[in-house]
Short mmCIF file of C-alpha atoms and ligand atoms in Angstrom, two decimals:
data_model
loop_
_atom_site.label_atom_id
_atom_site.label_comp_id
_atom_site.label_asym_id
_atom_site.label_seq_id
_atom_site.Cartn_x
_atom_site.Cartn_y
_atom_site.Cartn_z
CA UNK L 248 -54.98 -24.45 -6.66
CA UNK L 249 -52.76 -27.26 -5.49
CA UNK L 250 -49.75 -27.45 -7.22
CA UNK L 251 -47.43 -31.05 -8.52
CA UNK L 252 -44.92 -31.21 -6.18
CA UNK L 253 -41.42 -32.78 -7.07
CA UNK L 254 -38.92 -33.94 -4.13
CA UNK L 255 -35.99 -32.21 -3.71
CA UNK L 256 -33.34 -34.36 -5.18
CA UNK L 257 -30.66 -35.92 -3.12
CA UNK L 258 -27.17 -34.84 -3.01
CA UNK L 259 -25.62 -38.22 -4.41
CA UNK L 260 -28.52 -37.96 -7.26
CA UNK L 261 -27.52 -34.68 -8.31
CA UNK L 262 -23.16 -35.80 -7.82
CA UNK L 263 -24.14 -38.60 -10.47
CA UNK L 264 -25.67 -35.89 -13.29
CA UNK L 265 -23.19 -35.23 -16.08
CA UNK L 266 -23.56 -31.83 -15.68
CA UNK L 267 -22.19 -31.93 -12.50
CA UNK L 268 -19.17 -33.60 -14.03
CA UNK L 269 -17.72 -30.21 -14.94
CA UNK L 270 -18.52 -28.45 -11.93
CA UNK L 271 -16.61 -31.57 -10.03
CA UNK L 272 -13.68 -31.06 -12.67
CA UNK L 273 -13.19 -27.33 -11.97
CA UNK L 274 -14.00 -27.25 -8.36
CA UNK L 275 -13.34 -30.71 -7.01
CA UNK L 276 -16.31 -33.15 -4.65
CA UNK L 277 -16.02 -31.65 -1.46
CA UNK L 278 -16.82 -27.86 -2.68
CA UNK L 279 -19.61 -28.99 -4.68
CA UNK L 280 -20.97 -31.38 -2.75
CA UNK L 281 -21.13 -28.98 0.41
CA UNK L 282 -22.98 -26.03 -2.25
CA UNK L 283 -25.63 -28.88 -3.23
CA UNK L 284 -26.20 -29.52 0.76
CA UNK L 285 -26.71 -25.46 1.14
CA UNK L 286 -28.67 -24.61 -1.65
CA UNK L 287 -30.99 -27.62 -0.89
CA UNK L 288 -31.41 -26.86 2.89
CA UNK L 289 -31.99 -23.54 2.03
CA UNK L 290 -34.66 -24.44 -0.22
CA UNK L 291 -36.26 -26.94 2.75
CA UNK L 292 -35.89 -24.12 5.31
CA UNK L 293 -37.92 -21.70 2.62
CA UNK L 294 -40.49 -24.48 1.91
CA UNK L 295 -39.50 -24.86 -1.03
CA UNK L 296 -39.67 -28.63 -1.96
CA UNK L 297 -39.51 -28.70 -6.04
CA UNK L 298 -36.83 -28.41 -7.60
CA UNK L 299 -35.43 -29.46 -11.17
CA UNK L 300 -31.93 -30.86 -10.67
CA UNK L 301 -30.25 -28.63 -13.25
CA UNK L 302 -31.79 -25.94 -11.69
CA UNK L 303 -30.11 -27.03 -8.22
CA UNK L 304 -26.90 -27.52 -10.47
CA UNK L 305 -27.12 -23.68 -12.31
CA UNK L 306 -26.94 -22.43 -8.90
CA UNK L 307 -24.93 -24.21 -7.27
CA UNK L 308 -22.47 -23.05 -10.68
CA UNK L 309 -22.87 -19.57 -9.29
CA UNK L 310 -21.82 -20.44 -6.15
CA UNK L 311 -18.89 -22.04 -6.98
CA UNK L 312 -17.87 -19.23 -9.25
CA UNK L 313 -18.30 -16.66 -6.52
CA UNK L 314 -16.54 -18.68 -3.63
CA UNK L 315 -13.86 -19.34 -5.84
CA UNK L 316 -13.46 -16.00 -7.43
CA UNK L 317 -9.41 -14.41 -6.08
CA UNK L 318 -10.93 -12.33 -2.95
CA UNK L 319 -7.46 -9.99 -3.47
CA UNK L 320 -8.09 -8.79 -7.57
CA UNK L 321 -6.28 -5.78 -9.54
CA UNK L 322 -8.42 -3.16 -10.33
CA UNK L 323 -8.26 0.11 -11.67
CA UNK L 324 -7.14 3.02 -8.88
CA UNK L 325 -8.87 6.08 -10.71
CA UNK L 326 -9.47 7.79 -6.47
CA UNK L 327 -6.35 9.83 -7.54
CA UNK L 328 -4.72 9.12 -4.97
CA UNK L 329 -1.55 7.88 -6.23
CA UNK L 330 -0.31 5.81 -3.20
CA UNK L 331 -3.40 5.02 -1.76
CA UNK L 332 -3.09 2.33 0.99
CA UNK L 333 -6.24 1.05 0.97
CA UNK L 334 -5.76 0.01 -2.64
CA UNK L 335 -2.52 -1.78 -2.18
CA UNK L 336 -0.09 1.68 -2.24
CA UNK L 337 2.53 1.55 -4.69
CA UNK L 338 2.58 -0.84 -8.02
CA UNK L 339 5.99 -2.14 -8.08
CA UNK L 340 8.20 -2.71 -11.31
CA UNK L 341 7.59 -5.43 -13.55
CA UNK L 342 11.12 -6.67 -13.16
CA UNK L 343 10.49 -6.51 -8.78
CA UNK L 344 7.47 -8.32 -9.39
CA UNK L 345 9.04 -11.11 -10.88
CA UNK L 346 11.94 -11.51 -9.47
CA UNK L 347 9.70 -11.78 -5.77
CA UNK L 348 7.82 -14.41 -7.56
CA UNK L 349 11.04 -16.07 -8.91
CA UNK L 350 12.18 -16.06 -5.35
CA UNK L 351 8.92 -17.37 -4.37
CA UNK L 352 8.58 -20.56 -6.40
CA UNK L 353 12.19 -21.81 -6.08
CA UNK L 354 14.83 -22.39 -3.68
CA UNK L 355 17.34 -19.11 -3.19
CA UNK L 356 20.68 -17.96 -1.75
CA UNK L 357 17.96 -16.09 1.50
CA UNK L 358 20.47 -17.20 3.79
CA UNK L 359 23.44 -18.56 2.59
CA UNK L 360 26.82 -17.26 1.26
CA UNK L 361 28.35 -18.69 -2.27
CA UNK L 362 31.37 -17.93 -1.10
CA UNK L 363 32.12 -19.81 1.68
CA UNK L 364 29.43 -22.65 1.68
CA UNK L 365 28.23 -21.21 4.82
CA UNK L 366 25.07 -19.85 6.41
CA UNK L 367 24.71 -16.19 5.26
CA UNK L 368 22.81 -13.24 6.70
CA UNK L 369 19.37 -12.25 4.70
CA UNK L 370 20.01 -8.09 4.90
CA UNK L 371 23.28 -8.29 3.24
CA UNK L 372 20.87 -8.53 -0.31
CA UNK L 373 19.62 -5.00 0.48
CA UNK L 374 22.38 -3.09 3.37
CA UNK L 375 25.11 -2.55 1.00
CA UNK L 376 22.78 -0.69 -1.78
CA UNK L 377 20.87 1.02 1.15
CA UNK L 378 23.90 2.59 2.72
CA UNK L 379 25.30 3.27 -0.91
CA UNK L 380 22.24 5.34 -1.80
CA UNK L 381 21.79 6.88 1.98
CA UNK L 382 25.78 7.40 3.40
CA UNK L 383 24.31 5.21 6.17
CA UNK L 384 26.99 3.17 8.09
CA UNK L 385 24.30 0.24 8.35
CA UNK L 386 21.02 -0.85 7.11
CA UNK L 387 18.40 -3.06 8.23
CA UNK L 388 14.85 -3.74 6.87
CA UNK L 389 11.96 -5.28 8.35
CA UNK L 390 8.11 -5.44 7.92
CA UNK L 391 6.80 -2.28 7.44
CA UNK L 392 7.56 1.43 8.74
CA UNK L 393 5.28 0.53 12.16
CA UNK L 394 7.65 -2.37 12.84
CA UNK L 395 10.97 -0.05 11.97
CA UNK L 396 10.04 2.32 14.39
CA UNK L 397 8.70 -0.27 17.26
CA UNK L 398 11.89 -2.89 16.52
CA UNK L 399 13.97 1.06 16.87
CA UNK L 400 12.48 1.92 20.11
CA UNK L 401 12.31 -1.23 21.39
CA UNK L 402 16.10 -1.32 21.35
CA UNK L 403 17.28 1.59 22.22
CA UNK L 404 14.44 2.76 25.16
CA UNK L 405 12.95 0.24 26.46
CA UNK L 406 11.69 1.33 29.63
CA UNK L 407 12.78 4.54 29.13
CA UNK L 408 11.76 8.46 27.92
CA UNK L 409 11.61 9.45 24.30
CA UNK L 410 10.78 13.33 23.91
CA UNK L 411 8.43 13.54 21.13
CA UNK L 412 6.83 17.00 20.11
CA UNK L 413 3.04 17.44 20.77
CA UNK L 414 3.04 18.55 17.01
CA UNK L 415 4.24 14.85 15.84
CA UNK L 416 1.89 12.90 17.81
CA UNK L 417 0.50 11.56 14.77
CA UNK L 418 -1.90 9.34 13.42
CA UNK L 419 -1.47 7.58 9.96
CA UNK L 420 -4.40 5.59 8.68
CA UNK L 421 -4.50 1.50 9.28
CA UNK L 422 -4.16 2.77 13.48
CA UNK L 423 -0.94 3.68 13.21
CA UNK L 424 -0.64 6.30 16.23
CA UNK L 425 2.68 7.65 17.66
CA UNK L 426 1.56 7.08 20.83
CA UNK L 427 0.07 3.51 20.76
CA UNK L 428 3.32 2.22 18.95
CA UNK L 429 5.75 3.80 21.75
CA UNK L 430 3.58 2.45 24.52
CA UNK L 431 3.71 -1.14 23.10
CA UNK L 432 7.96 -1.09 22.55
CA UNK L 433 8.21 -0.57 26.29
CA UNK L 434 9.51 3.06 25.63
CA UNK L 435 7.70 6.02 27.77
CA UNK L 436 6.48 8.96 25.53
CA UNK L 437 7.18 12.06 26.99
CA UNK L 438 5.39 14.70 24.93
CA UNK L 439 6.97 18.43 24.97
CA UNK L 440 6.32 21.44 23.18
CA UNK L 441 2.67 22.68 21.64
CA UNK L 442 0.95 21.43 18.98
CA UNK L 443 1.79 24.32 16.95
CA UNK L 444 5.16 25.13 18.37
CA UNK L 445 8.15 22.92 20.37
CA UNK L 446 11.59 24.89 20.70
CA UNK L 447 14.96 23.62 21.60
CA UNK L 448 14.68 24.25 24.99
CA UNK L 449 11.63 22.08 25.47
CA UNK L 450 13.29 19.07 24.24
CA UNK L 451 16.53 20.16 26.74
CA UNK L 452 14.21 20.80 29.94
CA UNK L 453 12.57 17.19 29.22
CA UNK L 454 16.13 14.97 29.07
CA UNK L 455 17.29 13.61 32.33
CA UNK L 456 18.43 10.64 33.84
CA UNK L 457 15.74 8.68 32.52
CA UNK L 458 15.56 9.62 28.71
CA UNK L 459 16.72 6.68 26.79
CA UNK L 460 16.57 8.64 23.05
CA UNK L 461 14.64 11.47 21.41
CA UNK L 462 12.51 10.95 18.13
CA UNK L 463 11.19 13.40 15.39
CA UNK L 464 8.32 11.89 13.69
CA UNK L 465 8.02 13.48 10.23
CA UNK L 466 4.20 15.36 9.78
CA UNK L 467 3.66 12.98 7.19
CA UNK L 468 -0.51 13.23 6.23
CA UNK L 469 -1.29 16.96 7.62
CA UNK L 470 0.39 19.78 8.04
CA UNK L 471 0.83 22.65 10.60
CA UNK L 472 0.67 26.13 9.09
CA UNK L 473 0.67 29.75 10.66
CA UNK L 474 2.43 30.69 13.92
CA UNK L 475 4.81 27.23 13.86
CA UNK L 476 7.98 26.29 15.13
CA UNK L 477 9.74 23.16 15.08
CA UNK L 478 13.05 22.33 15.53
CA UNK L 479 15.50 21.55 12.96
CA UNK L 480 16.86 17.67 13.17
CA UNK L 481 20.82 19.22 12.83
CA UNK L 482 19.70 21.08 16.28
CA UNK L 483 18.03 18.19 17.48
CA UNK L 484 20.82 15.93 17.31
CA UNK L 485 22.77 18.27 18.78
CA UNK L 486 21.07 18.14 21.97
CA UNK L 487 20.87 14.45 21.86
CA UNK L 488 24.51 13.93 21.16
CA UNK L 489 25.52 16.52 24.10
CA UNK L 490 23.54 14.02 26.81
CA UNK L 491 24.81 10.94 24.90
CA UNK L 492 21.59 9.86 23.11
CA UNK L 493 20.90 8.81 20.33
CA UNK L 494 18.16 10.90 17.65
CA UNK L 495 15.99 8.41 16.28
CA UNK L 496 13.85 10.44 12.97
CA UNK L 497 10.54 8.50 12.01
CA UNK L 498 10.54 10.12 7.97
CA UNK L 499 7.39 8.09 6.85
CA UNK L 500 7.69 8.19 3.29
CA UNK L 501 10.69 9.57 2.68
CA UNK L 502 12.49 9.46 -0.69
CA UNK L 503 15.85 8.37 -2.06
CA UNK L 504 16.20 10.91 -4.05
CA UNK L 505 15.18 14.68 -4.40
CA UNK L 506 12.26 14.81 -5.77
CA UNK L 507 12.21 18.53 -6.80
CA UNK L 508 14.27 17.25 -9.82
CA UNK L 509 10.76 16.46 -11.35
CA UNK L 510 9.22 19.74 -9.79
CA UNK L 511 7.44 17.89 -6.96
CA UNK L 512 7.57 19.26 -3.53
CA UNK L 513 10.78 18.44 -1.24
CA UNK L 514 10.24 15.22 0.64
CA UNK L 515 13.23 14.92 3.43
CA UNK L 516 15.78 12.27 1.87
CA UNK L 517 16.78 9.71 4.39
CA UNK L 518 20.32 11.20 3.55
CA UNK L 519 19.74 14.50 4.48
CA UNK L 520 18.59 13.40 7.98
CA UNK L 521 21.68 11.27 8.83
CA UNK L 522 23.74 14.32 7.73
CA UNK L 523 22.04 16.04 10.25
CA UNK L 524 23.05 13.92 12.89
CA UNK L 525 20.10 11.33 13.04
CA UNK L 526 21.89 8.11 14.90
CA UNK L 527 18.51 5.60 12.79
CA UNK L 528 16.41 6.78 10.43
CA UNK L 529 13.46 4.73 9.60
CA UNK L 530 11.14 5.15 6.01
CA UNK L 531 8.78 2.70 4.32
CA UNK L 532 9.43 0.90 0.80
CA UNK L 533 5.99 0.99 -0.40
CA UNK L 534 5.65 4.88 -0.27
CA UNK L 535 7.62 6.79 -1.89
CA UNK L 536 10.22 4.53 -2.85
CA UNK L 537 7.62 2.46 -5.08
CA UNK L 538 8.63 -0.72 -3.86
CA UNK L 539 7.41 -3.97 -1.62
CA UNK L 540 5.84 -3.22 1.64
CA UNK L 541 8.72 -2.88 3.94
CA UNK L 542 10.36 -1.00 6.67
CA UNK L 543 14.13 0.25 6.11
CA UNK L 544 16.43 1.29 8.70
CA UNK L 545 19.45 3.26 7.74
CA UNK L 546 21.86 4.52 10.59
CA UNK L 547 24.77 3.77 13.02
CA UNK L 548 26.55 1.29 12.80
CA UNK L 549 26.30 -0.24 16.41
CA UNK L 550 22.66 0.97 16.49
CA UNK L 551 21.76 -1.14 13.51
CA UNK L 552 23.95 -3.66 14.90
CA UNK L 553 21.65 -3.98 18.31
CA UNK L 554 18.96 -3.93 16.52
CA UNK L 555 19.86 -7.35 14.61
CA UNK L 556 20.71 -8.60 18.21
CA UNK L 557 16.88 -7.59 19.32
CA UNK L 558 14.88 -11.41 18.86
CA UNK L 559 11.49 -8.93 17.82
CA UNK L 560 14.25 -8.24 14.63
CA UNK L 561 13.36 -11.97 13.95
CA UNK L 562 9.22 -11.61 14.66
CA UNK L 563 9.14 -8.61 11.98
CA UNK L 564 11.92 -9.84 9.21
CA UNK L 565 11.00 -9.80 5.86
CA UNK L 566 10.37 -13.17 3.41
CA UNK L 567 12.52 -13.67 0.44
CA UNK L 568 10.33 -12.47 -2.17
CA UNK L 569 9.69 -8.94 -0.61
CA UNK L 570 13.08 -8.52 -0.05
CA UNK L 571 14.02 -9.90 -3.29
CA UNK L 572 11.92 -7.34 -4.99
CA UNK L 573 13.17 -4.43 -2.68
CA UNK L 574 16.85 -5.81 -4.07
CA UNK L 575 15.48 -5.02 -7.65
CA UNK L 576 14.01 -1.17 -6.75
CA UNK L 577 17.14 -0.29 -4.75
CA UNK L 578 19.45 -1.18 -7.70
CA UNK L 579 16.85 0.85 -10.07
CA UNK L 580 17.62 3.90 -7.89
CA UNK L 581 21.68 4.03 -8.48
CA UNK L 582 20.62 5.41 -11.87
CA UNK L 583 18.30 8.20 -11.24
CA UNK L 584 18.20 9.48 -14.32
CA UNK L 585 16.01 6.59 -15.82
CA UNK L 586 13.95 6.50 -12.38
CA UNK L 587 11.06 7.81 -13.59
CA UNK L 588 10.05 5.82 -16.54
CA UNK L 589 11.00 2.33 -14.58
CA UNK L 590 9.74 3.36 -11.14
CA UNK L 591 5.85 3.24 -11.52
CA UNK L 592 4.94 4.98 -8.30
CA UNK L 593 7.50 7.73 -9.65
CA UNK L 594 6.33 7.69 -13.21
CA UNK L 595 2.97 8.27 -12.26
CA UNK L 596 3.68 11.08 -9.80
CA UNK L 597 5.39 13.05 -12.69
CA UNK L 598 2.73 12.02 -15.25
CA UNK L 599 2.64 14.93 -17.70
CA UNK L 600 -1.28 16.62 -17.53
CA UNK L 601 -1.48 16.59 -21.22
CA UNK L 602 -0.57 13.08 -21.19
CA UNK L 603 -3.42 12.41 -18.79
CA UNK L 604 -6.00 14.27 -20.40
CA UNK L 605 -5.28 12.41 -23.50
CA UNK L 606 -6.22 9.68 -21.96
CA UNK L 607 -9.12 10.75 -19.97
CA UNK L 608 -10.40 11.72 -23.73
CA UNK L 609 -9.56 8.73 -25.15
CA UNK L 610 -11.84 6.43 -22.38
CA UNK L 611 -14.46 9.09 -22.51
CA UNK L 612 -16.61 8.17 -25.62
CA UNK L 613 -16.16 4.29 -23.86
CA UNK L 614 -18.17 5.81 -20.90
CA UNK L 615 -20.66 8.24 -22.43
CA UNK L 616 -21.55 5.20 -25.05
CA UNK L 617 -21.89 3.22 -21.74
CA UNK L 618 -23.99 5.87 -20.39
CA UNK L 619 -25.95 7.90 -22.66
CA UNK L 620 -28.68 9.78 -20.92
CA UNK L 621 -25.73 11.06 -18.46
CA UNK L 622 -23.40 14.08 -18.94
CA UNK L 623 -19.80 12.68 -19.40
CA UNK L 624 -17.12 15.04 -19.74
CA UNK L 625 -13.12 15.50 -19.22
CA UNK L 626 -12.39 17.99 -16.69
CA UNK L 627 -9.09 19.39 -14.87
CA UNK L 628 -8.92 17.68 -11.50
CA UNK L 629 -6.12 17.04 -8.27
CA UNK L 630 -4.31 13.72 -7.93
CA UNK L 631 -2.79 13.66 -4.34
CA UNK L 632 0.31 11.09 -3.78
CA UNK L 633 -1.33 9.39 -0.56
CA UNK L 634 -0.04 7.47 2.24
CA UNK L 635 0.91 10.38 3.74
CA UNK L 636 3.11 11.75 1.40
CA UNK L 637 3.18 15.83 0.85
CA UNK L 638 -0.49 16.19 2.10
CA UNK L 639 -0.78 19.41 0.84
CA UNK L 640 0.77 19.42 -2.31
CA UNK L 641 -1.95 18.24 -5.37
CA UNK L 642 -1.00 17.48 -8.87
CA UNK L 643 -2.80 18.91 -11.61
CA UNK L 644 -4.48 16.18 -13.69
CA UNK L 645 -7.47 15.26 -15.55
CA UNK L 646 -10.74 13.16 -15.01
CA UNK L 647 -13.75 12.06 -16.90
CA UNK L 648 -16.74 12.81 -14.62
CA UNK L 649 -20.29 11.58 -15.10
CA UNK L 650 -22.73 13.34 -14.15
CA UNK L 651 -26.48 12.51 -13.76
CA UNK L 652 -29.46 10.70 -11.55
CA UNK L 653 -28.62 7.39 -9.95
CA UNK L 654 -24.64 7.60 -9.88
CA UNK L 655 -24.96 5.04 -7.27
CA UNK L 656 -26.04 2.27 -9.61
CA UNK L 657 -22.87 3.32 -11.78
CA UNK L 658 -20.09 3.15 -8.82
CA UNK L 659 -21.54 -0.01 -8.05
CA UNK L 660 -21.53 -1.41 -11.92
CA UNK L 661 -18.38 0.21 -12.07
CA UNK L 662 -17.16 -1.77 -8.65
CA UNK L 663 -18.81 -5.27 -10.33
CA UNK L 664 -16.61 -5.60 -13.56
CA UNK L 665 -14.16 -8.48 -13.66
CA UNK L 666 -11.34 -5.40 -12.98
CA UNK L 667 -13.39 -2.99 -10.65
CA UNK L 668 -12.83 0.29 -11.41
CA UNK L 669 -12.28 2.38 -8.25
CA UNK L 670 -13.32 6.28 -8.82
CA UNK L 671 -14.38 8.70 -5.90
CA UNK L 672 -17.74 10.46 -6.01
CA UNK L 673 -17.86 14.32 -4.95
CA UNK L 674 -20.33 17.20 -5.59
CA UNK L 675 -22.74 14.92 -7.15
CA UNK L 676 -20.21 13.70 -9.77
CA UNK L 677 -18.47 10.51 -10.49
CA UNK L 678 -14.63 11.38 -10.80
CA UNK L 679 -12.49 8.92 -12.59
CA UNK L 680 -9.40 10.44 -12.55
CA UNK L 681 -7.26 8.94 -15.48
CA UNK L 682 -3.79 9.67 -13.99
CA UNK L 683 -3.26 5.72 -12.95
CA UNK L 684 -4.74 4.86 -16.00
CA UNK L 685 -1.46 4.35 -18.16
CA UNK L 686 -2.08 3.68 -22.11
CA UNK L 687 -1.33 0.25 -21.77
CA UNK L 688 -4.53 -0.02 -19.84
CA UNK L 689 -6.82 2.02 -21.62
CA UNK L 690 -7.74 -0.89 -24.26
CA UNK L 691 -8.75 -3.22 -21.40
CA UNK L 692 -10.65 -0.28 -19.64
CA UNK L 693 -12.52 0.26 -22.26
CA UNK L 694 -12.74 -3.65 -23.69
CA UNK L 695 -14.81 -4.62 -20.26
CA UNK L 696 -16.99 -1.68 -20.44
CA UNK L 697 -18.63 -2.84 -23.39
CA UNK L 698 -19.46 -6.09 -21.50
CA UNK L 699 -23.53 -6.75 -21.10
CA UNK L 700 -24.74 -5.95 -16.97
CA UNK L 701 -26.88 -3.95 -14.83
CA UNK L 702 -26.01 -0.54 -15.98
CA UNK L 703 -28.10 1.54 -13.07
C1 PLP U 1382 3.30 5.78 6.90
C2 PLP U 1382 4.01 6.16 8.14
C3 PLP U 1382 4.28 5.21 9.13
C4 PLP U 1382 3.83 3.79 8.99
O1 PLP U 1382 4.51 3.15 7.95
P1 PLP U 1382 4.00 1.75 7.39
O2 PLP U 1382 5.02 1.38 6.34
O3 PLP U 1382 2.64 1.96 6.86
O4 PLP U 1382 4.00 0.79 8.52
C5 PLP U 1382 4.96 5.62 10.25
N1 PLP U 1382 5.35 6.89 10.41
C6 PLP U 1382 5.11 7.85 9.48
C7 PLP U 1382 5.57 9.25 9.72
C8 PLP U 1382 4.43 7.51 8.31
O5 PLP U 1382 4.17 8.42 7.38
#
């Protein structure tokens, strides 16, 4: 049978349609023009020589719409892990959100002082609260964590020892390794101790001429249990002090404040280590803390001081609008007491489980209506904190699970919405655990659910 073949129509023929009008409106010439070349060479390198222009046009549309679709979206963390890194770690507060995006869009005092008309110094938005809430002398920020603790030992060893424990050789996801980082700030890692045990005397026989500072890296994602020993940081700095080092303590997360005062398990406060004697104390600001990604230094005064002197201070400073928004969460923490309803990182780490399971309940019916030939049910489940925080320590929340053939098709339905919905899949269940799902959020959960799609 020989089929009527149409041409392929030409680029500038299909520019000059007025459907392609809109498509030039929303997405501008060069875009579209450059989807009409691929979708028509594609069609020539398939054999494919018809063609209706509006069917060229429809997808080209879909092209368009995918290529200029926001590659970085929101979407709806129901892993449960709370601080999960992958995902962005900790939301920040509405009012730090803004006023980085404030600080973003205009012109701001970064670097200059009101008061005398002169150039100012960035830190000085964020050192005064940061010693206020640590008893630090001094306080720097920078990047993230990794750059604290390279910008740290890049200062104060370079070319020289750091005694590190074999137990604190760590690894935190994203190829952060103790090791790697040391090697690349020029210091020389000198490990002593066991994996399971390091005493004082380890870290003593290892100083010498050559030791330029020992570190403590907090066992931030795992933990060591059974026949352990590891030495205290007020011992620690002890033994630095007496052969005129400095102590250096990598906390990780850390926290600003105790947070057994909502029954969660101790995390070491960045004051508690300078009390015992740590000279710089570095922790991250989107753990814990719930704010911007950023790495804070808190210490000695000269130490901080040299490390504002260090020109790799100036490769891993921060921009105005993280730091502005770090500015915001600091001041949030002078009054504790309303911490955990304006801190969302903290408010959803002392989520109450009846809370949760309220709304795991609520978004149920949404899901079994979804999916009615599959078992969906609200069961007891563990959040974990993430990003290294209190590995071992799980929260006791709640989840809607599905249950059924094909739960691939529903991750990946559940992945497509316009706000993918990020569960974890274990024991031949989908688990969406509700405990990021706040009730604010529930409506426009449950809204895009109803939407029309593949539905596996
Ligand atoms: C998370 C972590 C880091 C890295 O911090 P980032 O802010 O991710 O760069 C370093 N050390 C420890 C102990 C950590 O837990």
């Amino acid at each position: 049978m020989i089929q009527k073949i149409s041409p392929l129509p030409s680029v500038d023929a299909l520019l000059r349609t007025p459907e392609t009008s809109v498509l030039l409106t929303r997405f501008g010439r060069p875009a579209v023009t450059a989807a009409f070349r691929d979708i028509l060479s594609a069609r020539r390198a398939a054999g494919t020589f018809g063609g209706q222009p509006a069917d060229v046009i429809g997808q080209a549309a879909d092209h368009l719409a995918v290529r200029f679709t926001r590659s970085q979206r929101p979407v709806f963390n129901m892993t449960g892990t709370v601080l999960h890194t992958n995902l962005g770690r900790s939301p920040m507060p509405p009012e730090a959100a803004e006023a980085a995006a404030e600080a973003m869009r205009n012109a701001t005092t970064l670097e200059y002082d009101l008061e005398t008309g002169q150039r100012g110094e960035r830190d000085t938005h964020i050192s005064r609260l940061l010693c206020d809430l640590t008893g630090a002398e001094a306080a720097t920020v920078v990047n993230n964590n990794a750059a604290a603790v390279m910008l740290v030992l890049n200062t104060l060893a370079p070319g020289k020892e750091v005694p590190v424990s074999r137990g604190e050789l760590i690894e935190i996801g994203g190829a952060f390794r103790v090791p790697d980082i040391m090697s690349r700030s020029g210091a020389i890692l000198k490990e002593v101790g066991t994996t399971n045990r390091t005493h004082a005397r380890d870290y003593k026989d290892a100083i010498g001429p050559a030791t330029g500072a020992l570190m403590r890296v907090h066992q931030a994602n795992y933990a060591i249990v059974g026949f352990t020993a590891m030495v205290p940081a007020a011992t620690l700095s002890g033994i630095a002090h007496d052969a005129g080092i400095p102590l250096i303590d990598d906390l990780g997360s850390g926290s600003l404040v105790d947070l057994e005062r909502w029954g969660l398990p101790h995390e070491p406060t960045p004051r508690e280590s300078l009390e015992a004697g740590a000279d710089v104390v570095t922790f991250s600001g989107d753990k814990l803390l719930g704010g911007p990604q950023a790495g804070l230094i808190v210490g000695r005064g000269n130490v901080i001081a040299a490390l504002n002197r260090n020109p790799l201070k100036r490769a891993l400073r921060l921009d105005k609008g993280r730091l502005a928004a770090l500015e915001v969460v600091l001041r949030l923490y002078l009054d504790p007491d309303r911490l955990a309803e304006r801190v969302p990182a903290l408010r959803l780490l002392t989520r109450p489980e009846s809370d949760i399971r309220t709304t795991a309940e609520r978004i149920r019916g949404a899901l079994a209506a979804r999916w009615p030939d599959r078992t969906v049910t609200v069961e007891p489940c563990r959040s974990q904190i993430g990003s290294g925080a209190l590995p071992v320590d799980l929260l006791v929340s709640s989840a809607v699970t599905i249950e059924g053939k094909g739960l691939e098709n529903i991750t990946k339905f559940l992945r497509s919405l316009p706000r993918p919905v990020i569960g974890r899949v274990a024991r031949g269940q989908i688990i969406l655990d509700c405990r990021c799902l706040e009730s604010g959020d529930e409506e426009a959960f449950i809204a895009q659910l109803s939407g029309t799609g593949d539905t596996g």
